[in-house]
Amino acid sequence: MLTLAVSKGRIFDECLPLLEALDAAPANHPDSSRRLVVPTQDADLRLLIVRAADVPTYVQHGAADLGVAGKDVLLEHGGEGLYEPLDLRIARCTMVLAAPRGAALPAGHLRVATKYVRCTQRYFAARGRQVETIKLYGSMELAPGVGLADAIVDLVDTGGTLRANGLEVVEPMYCISARLVVNKAAMKMQHEKVGDMLRRWAEAVEAEVRA
Ligand code: AMP
């Protein structure tokens, strides 16, 4: 039996057609049940419903053999103990630096509010730019308007949320999509099972892209 960690919401919803194509449709949708361990049509695959930011942790420690996680979450986690063999090409968006429309950003010390402290630090350090990160857990778009920060780092899809809050993209940072991740030990110890599961996921993604 293989265990796959996945989060509710956009990632789960966009995974559903892939799971169906794998002949592993979940027994129920997490929105209609409180069950956190969900069997699938494939007797050899069950799902663990966890918070998006916790997916890499479950997989890293082997509590799940596989997981579906956003690249944003993987960048923030660091990816220790994981392989990231497949881009699922779902839940796509861009991680950006954004600031109030028309604002001139300070050339020196920049205060950036974000949920993504680690990857923001890494991104700017690699470019030799000094930033102070202010950790938030949500509603980052509020921060510049109330003087908490000069700019934010957040995910953007349509750009509607930025526009509605008087912000604009200053700099795209990373292309984001959901990835299939695998526990390194499971890849070795259950090579055949995991390899077969990876092949099925890759075929499902190809079929979805072609459709
Ligand atoms: P939008 O208004 O379409 O640009 O969407 C931006 C909002 O949706 C922000 O609050 C983002 O944090 C969130 N968001 C956009 N894309 C994703 C994604 N792929 N995964 C998680 N959150 C996302």
mmCIF file of C-alpha atoms and ligand atoms in Angstrom:
data_model
loop_
_atom_site.group_PDB
_atom_site.id
_atom_site.type_symbol
_atom_site.label_atom_id
_atom_site.label_comp_id
_atom_site.label_asym_id
_atom_site.label_seq_id
_atom_site.Cartn_x
_atom_site.Cartn_y
_atom_site.Cartn_z
ATOM 1 C CA MET A 1 0.000 0.000 0.000
ATOM 2 C CA LEU A 2 1.327 3.467 -0.918
ATOM 3 C CA THR A 3 0.283 6.624 0.911
ATOM 4 C CA LEU A 4 0.019 9.996 -0.821
ATOM 5 C CA ALA A 5 -0.244 13.271 1.121
ATOM 6 C CA VAL A 6 -2.328 15.981 -0.522
ATOM 7 C CA SER A 7 -4.019 19.179 0.617
ATOM 8 C CA LYS A 8 -7.647 20.241 0.285
ATOM 9 C CA GLY A 9 -8.644 23.080 -2.007
ATOM 10 C CA ARG A 10 -7.189 24.040 -5.347
ATOM 11 C CA ILE A 11 -4.503 21.336 -5.424
ATOM 12 C CA PHE A 12 -6.943 18.546 -4.520
ATOM 13 C CA ASP A 13 -9.526 19.766 -7.033
ATOM 14 C CA GLU A 14 -6.973 19.981 -9.828
ATOM 15 C CA CYS A 15 -5.553 16.554 -8.850
ATOM 16 C CA LEU A 16 -8.935 14.857 -9.153
ATOM 17 C CA PRO A 17 -8.848 14.368 -12.962
ATOM 18 C CA LEU A 18 -5.311 12.969 -12.615
ATOM 19 C CA LEU A 19 -6.351 10.556 -9.851
ATOM 20 C CA GLU A 20 -9.298 9.459 -11.992
ATOM 21 C CA ALA A 21 -6.983 8.913 -14.969
ATOM 22 C CA LEU A 22 -4.769 6.765 -12.708
ATOM 23 C CA ASP A 23 -7.818 4.640 -11.782
ATOM 24 C CA ALA A 24 -7.375 5.914 -8.237
ATOM 25 C CA ALA A 25 -10.433 8.147 -7.740
ATOM 26 C CA PRO A 26 -10.829 8.978 -4.029
ATOM 27 C CA ALA A 27 -13.693 7.306 -2.144
ATOM 28 C CA ASN A 28 -14.909 10.757 -1.111
ATOM 29 C CA HIS A 29 -14.104 14.443 -1.591
ATOM 30 C CA PRO A 30 -12.499 15.972 1.531
ATOM 31 C CA ASP A 31 -15.054 18.819 1.432
ATOM 32 C CA SER A 32 -17.874 16.339 2.018
ATOM 33 C CA SER A 33 -16.232 14.331 4.805
ATOM 34 C CA ARG A 34 -14.026 14.813 7.843
ATOM 35 C CA ARG A 35 -12.068 11.684 7.034
ATOM 36 C CA LEU A 36 -8.339 12.491 6.833
ATOM 37 C CA VAL A 37 -7.343 9.071 5.493
ATOM 38 C CA VAL A 38 -9.176 8.508 2.238
ATOM 39 C CA PRO A 39 -9.116 5.200 0.378
ATOM 40 C CA THR A 40 -9.077 5.285 -3.404
ATOM 41 C CA GLN A 41 -10.422 3.054 -6.143
ATOM 42 C CA ASP A 42 -6.882 1.596 -6.252
ATOM 43 C CA ALA A 43 -6.633 -0.727 -3.227
ATOM 44 C CA ASP A 44 -2.875 -0.020 -3.157
ATOM 45 C CA LEU A 45 -3.160 3.772 -2.806
ATOM 46 C CA ARG A 46 -4.631 5.830 0.024
ATOM 47 C CA LEU A 47 -4.633 9.591 0.524
ATOM 48 C CA LEU A 48 -3.742 11.588 3.637
ATOM 49 C CA ILE A 49 -5.495 14.970 3.730
ATOM 50 C CA VAL A 50 -3.047 17.441 5.316
ATOM 51 C CA ARG A 51 -2.339 21.176 5.311
ATOM 52 C CA ALA A 52 -0.534 22.299 2.133
ATOM 53 C CA ALA A 53 2.540 23.463 4.057
ATOM 54 C CA ASP A 54 2.732 20.090 5.867
ATOM 55 C CA VAL A 55 2.882 17.882 2.742
ATOM 56 C CA PRO A 56 6.729 17.939 2.458
ATOM 57 C CA THR A 57 7.064 17.147 6.178
ATOM 58 C CA TYR A 58 4.843 14.043 5.950
ATOM 59 C CA VAL A 59 6.807 12.830 2.924
ATOM 60 C CA GLN A 60 10.260 13.753 4.293
ATOM 61 C CA HIS A 61 9.643 11.669 7.432
ATOM 62 C CA GLY A 62 8.101 8.756 5.529
ATOM 63 C CA ALA A 63 4.605 9.129 7.046
ATOM 64 C CA ALA A 64 3.565 9.364 3.400
ATOM 65 C CA ASP A 65 5.494 7.756 0.533
ATOM 66 C CA LEU A 66 4.430 10.410 -1.948
ATOM 67 C CA GLY A 67 2.855 13.834 -1.897
ATOM 68 C CA VAL A 68 1.485 16.597 -4.065
ATOM 69 C CA ALA A 69 2.895 19.971 -3.075
ATOM 70 C CA GLY A 70 3.078 23.433 -4.613
ATOM 71 C CA LYS A 71 6.556 24.510 -5.704
ATOM 72 C CA ASP A 72 6.088 27.518 -3.373
ATOM 73 C CA VAL A 73 5.736 25.154 -0.412
ATOM 74 C CA LEU A 74 8.735 23.085 -1.575
ATOM 75 C CA LEU A 75 10.931 26.166 -1.965
ATOM 76 C CA GLU A 76 9.993 27.255 1.538
ATOM 77 C CA HIS A 77 10.505 23.770 3.019
ATOM 78 C CA GLY A 78 13.869 23.288 1.322
ATOM 79 C CA GLY A 79 13.126 19.836 -0.124
ATOM 80 C CA GLU A 80 15.286 17.817 2.324
ATOM 81 C CA GLY A 81 14.574 14.063 2.162
ATOM 82 C CA LEU A 82 12.487 14.391 -0.978
ATOM 83 C CA TYR A 83 12.754 13.710 -4.665
ATOM 84 C CA GLU A 84 10.694 15.915 -6.937
ATOM 85 C CA PRO A 85 10.366 13.758 -10.058
ATOM 86 C CA LEU A 86 7.287 15.189 -11.758
ATOM 87 C CA ASP A 87 5.768 18.583 -12.554
ATOM 88 C CA LEU A 88 2.012 17.950 -12.484
ATOM 89 C CA ARG A 89 1.365 21.199 -14.398
ATOM 90 C CA ILE A 90 -1.593 22.068 -12.176
ATOM 91 C CA ALA A 91 -2.203 24.918 -9.691
ATOM 92 C CA ARG A 92 0.054 27.126 -11.795
ATOM 93 C CA CYS A 93 0.848 30.669 -10.770
ATOM 94 C CA THR A 94 3.817 32.994 -10.263
ATOM 95 C CA MET A 95 5.588 34.039 -7.076
ATOM 96 C CA VAL A 96 6.173 37.781 -7.381
ATOM 97 C CA LEU A 97 7.494 40.827 -5.629
ATOM 98 C CA ALA A 98 4.630 43.342 -5.619
ATOM 99 C CA ALA A 99 4.291 46.900 -4.348
ATOM 100 C CA PRO A 100 1.763 49.757 -4.362
ATOM 101 C CA ARG A 101 1.008 50.914 -7.914
ATOM 102 C CA GLY A 102 3.487 53.575 -9.020
ATOM 103 C CA ALA A 103 5.463 53.510 -5.750
ATOM 104 C CA ALA A 104 9.220 54.067 -5.907
ATOM 105 C CA LEU A 105 10.798 51.295 -3.841
ATOM 106 C CA PRO A 106 13.762 52.178 -1.609
ATOM 107 C CA ALA A 107 17.050 51.304 -3.327
ATOM 108 C CA GLY A 108 18.594 50.167 -0.015
ATOM 109 C CA HIS A 109 16.818 48.451 2.844
ATOM 110 C CA LEU A 110 13.558 46.912 1.599
ATOM 111 C CA ARG A 111 10.886 45.642 3.990
ATOM 112 C CA VAL A 112 9.016 42.697 2.486
ATOM 113 C CA ALA A 113 5.962 41.093 4.086
ATOM 114 C CA THR A 114 5.473 37.460 3.124
ATOM 115 C CA LYS A 115 4.490 33.945 4.046
ATOM 116 C CA TYR A 116 7.584 32.825 2.089
ATOM 117 C CA VAL A 117 10.389 34.088 4.327
ATOM 118 C CA ARG A 118 12.983 31.457 3.459
ATOM 119 C CA CYS A 119 12.701 31.639 -0.295
ATOM 120 C CA THR A 120 12.416 35.438 -0.267
ATOM 121 C CA GLN A 121 15.678 35.639 1.714
ATOM 122 C CA ARG A 122 17.348 33.173 -0.647
ATOM 123 C CA TYR A 123 16.105 34.945 -3.780
ATOM 124 C CA PHE A 124 17.365 38.385 -2.731
ATOM 125 C CA ALA A 125 20.600 37.111 -1.166
ATOM 126 C CA ALA A 126 21.458 35.470 -4.511
ATOM 127 C CA ARG A 127 21.032 38.901 -6.135
ATOM 128 C CA GLY A 128 23.026 40.748 -3.512
ATOM 129 C CA ARG A 129 19.995 42.712 -2.307
ATOM 130 C CA GLN A 130 19.301 43.408 1.364
ATOM 131 C CA VAL A 131 15.756 42.731 2.480
ATOM 132 C CA GLU A 132 14.065 42.579 5.853
ATOM 133 C CA THR A 133 11.332 39.934 5.771
ATOM 134 C CA ILE A 134 8.230 40.283 7.912
ATOM 135 C CA LYS A 135 6.474 36.948 8.389
ATOM 136 C CA LEU A 136 2.722 36.918 7.769
ATOM 137 C CA TYR A 137 0.335 33.974 7.484
ATOM 138 C CA GLY A 138 -2.126 35.541 5.031
ATOM 139 C CA SER A 139 -3.656 38.762 3.630
ATOM 140 C CA MET A 140 -0.177 39.964 2.639
ATOM 141 C CA GLU A 141 -1.786 42.451 0.228
ATOM 142 C CA LEU A 142 -2.779 44.604 3.211
ATOM 143 C CA ALA A 143 0.749 45.167 4.501
ATOM 144 C CA PRO A 144 2.103 47.990 2.255
ATOM 145 C CA GLY A 145 -1.080 50.076 2.564
ATOM 146 C CA VAL A 146 -0.903 50.155 6.360
ATOM 147 C CA GLY A 147 2.850 50.828 6.551
ATOM 148 C CA LEU A 148 3.910 47.355 7.685
ATOM 149 C CA ALA A 149 6.142 46.802 4.640
ATOM 150 C CA ASP A 150 7.305 48.425 1.398
ATOM 151 C CA ALA A 151 6.424 45.398 -0.698
ATOM 152 C CA ILE A 152 5.122 41.841 -0.511
ATOM 153 C CA VAL A 153 6.092 38.475 -1.931
ATOM 154 C CA ASP A 154 3.002 36.441 -2.820
ATOM 155 C CA LEU A 155 1.493 34.147 -5.424
ATOM 156 C CA VAL A 156 -0.328 35.684 -8.349
ATOM 157 C CA ASP A 157 -2.648 33.922 -10.735
ATOM 158 C CA THR A 158 -4.999 36.339 -12.552
ATOM 159 C CA GLY A 159 -3.606 39.430 -10.796
ATOM 160 C CA GLY A 160 -7.108 40.292 -9.556
ATOM 161 C CA THR A 161 -6.173 40.266 -5.861
ATOM 162 C CA LEU A 162 -3.188 42.584 -6.410
ATOM 163 C CA ARG A 163 -5.297 44.995 -8.508
ATOM 164 C CA ALA A 164 -8.110 45.052 -5.964
ATOM 165 C CA ASN A 165 -5.605 46.123 -3.319
ATOM 166 C CA GLY A 166 -3.815 48.810 -5.363
ATOM 167 C CA LEU A 167 -0.686 46.719 -5.919
ATOM 168 C CA GLU A 168 1.286 45.793 -9.038
ATOM 169 C CA VAL A 169 3.960 43.244 -9.910
ATOM 170 C CA VAL A 170 7.466 44.683 -9.539
ATOM 171 C CA GLU A 171 9.335 41.501 -10.381
ATOM 172 C CA PRO A 172 8.291 37.902 -11.171
ATOM 173 C CA MET A 173 10.437 35.570 -9.032
ATOM 174 C CA TYR A 174 9.479 31.916 -9.578
ATOM 175 C CA CYS A 175 7.087 29.972 -11.848
ATOM 176 C CA ILE A 176 5.008 27.811 -9.519
ATOM 177 C CA SER A 177 3.058 24.602 -10.124
ATOM 178 C CA ALA A 178 2.204 21.504 -8.108
ATOM 179 C CA ARG A 179 4.843 18.754 -8.041
ATOM 180 C CA LEU A 180 4.724 15.080 -7.185
ATOM 181 C CA VAL A 181 7.267 14.431 -4.429
ATOM 182 C CA VAL A 182 8.595 11.098 -3.203
ATOM 183 C CA ASN A 183 10.244 10.034 0.037
ATOM 184 C CA LYS A 184 13.884 9.170 -0.745
ATOM 185 C CA ALA A 185 13.862 5.946 1.293
ATOM 186 C CA ALA A 186 10.557 4.792 -0.278
ATOM 187 C CA MET A 187 12.088 5.314 -3.713
ATOM 188 C CA LYS A 188 14.852 2.832 -2.760
ATOM 189 C CA MET A 189 12.952 0.349 -0.585
ATOM 190 C CA GLN A 190 9.774 0.177 -2.678
ATOM 191 C CA HIS A 191 11.424 0.820 -5.998
ATOM 192 C CA GLU A 192 9.036 -1.222 -8.119
ATOM 193 C CA LYS A 193 5.793 0.030 -6.548
ATOM 194 C CA VAL A 194 6.900 3.671 -6.469
ATOM 195 C CA GLY A 195 8.374 3.485 -9.979
ATOM 196 C CA ASP A 196 5.110 2.052 -11.295
ATOM 197 C CA MET A 197 3.113 4.776 -9.511
ATOM 198 C CA LEU A 198 5.392 7.480 -10.996
ATOM 199 C CA ARG A 199 4.907 6.069 -14.500
ATOM 200 C CA ARG A 200 1.124 6.143 -14.047
ATOM 201 C CA TRP A 201 1.233 9.769 -12.842
ATOM 202 C CA ALA A 202 3.477 10.781 -15.738
ATOM 203 C CA GLU A 203 1.073 9.168 -18.229
ATOM 204 C CA ALA A 204 -1.926 10.877 -16.614
ATOM 205 C CA VAL A 205 -0.183 14.278 -16.809
ATOM 206 C CA GLU A 206 0.730 13.710 -20.474
ATOM 207 C CA ALA A 207 -2.841 12.683 -21.295
ATOM 208 C CA GLU A 208 -4.193 15.777 -19.499
ATOM 209 C CA VAL A 209 -1.768 18.078 -21.337
ATOM 210 C CA ARG A 210 -2.724 16.548 -24.707
ATOM 211 C CA ALA A 211 -6.486 16.802 -23.995
HETATM 212 P P1 AMP B 1 -5.260 36.085 -8.251
HETATM 213 O O1 AMP B 1 -6.179 37.136 -7.657
HETATM 214 O O2 AMP B 1 -5.980 35.226 -9.284
HETATM 215 O O3 AMP B 1 -3.985 36.665 -8.790
HETATM 216 O O4 AMP B 1 -4.893 35.058 -7.093
HETATM 217 C C1 AMP B 1 -4.099 35.494 -6.043
HETATM 218 C C2 AMP B 1 -4.527 34.868 -4.753
HETATM 219 O O5 AMP B 1 -4.711 33.471 -4.880
HETATM 220 C C3 AMP B 1 -3.448 35.081 -3.704
HETATM 221 O O6 AMP B 1 -4.037 35.238 -2.437
HETATM 222 C C4 AMP B 1 -2.627 33.809 -3.789
HETATM 223 O O7 AMP B 1 -2.009 33.510 -2.547
HETATM 224 C C5 AMP B 1 -3.672 32.764 -4.208
HETATM 225 N N1 AMP B 1 -3.129 31.820 -5.197
HETATM 226 C C6 AMP B 1 -3.027 32.013 -6.521
HETATM 227 N N2 AMP B 1 -2.533 30.940 -7.143
HETATM 228 C C7 AMP B 1 -2.319 30.022 -6.181
HETATM 229 C C8 AMP B 1 -1.795 28.686 -6.186
HETATM 230 N N3 AMP B 1 -1.411 28.069 -7.312
HETATM 231 N N4 AMP B 1 -1.688 28.050 -5.013
HETATM 232 C C9 AMP B 1 -2.080 28.646 -3.878
HETATM 233 N N5 AMP B 1 -2.580 29.907 -3.803
HETATM 234 C C10 AMP B 1 -2.696 30.582 -4.946
#
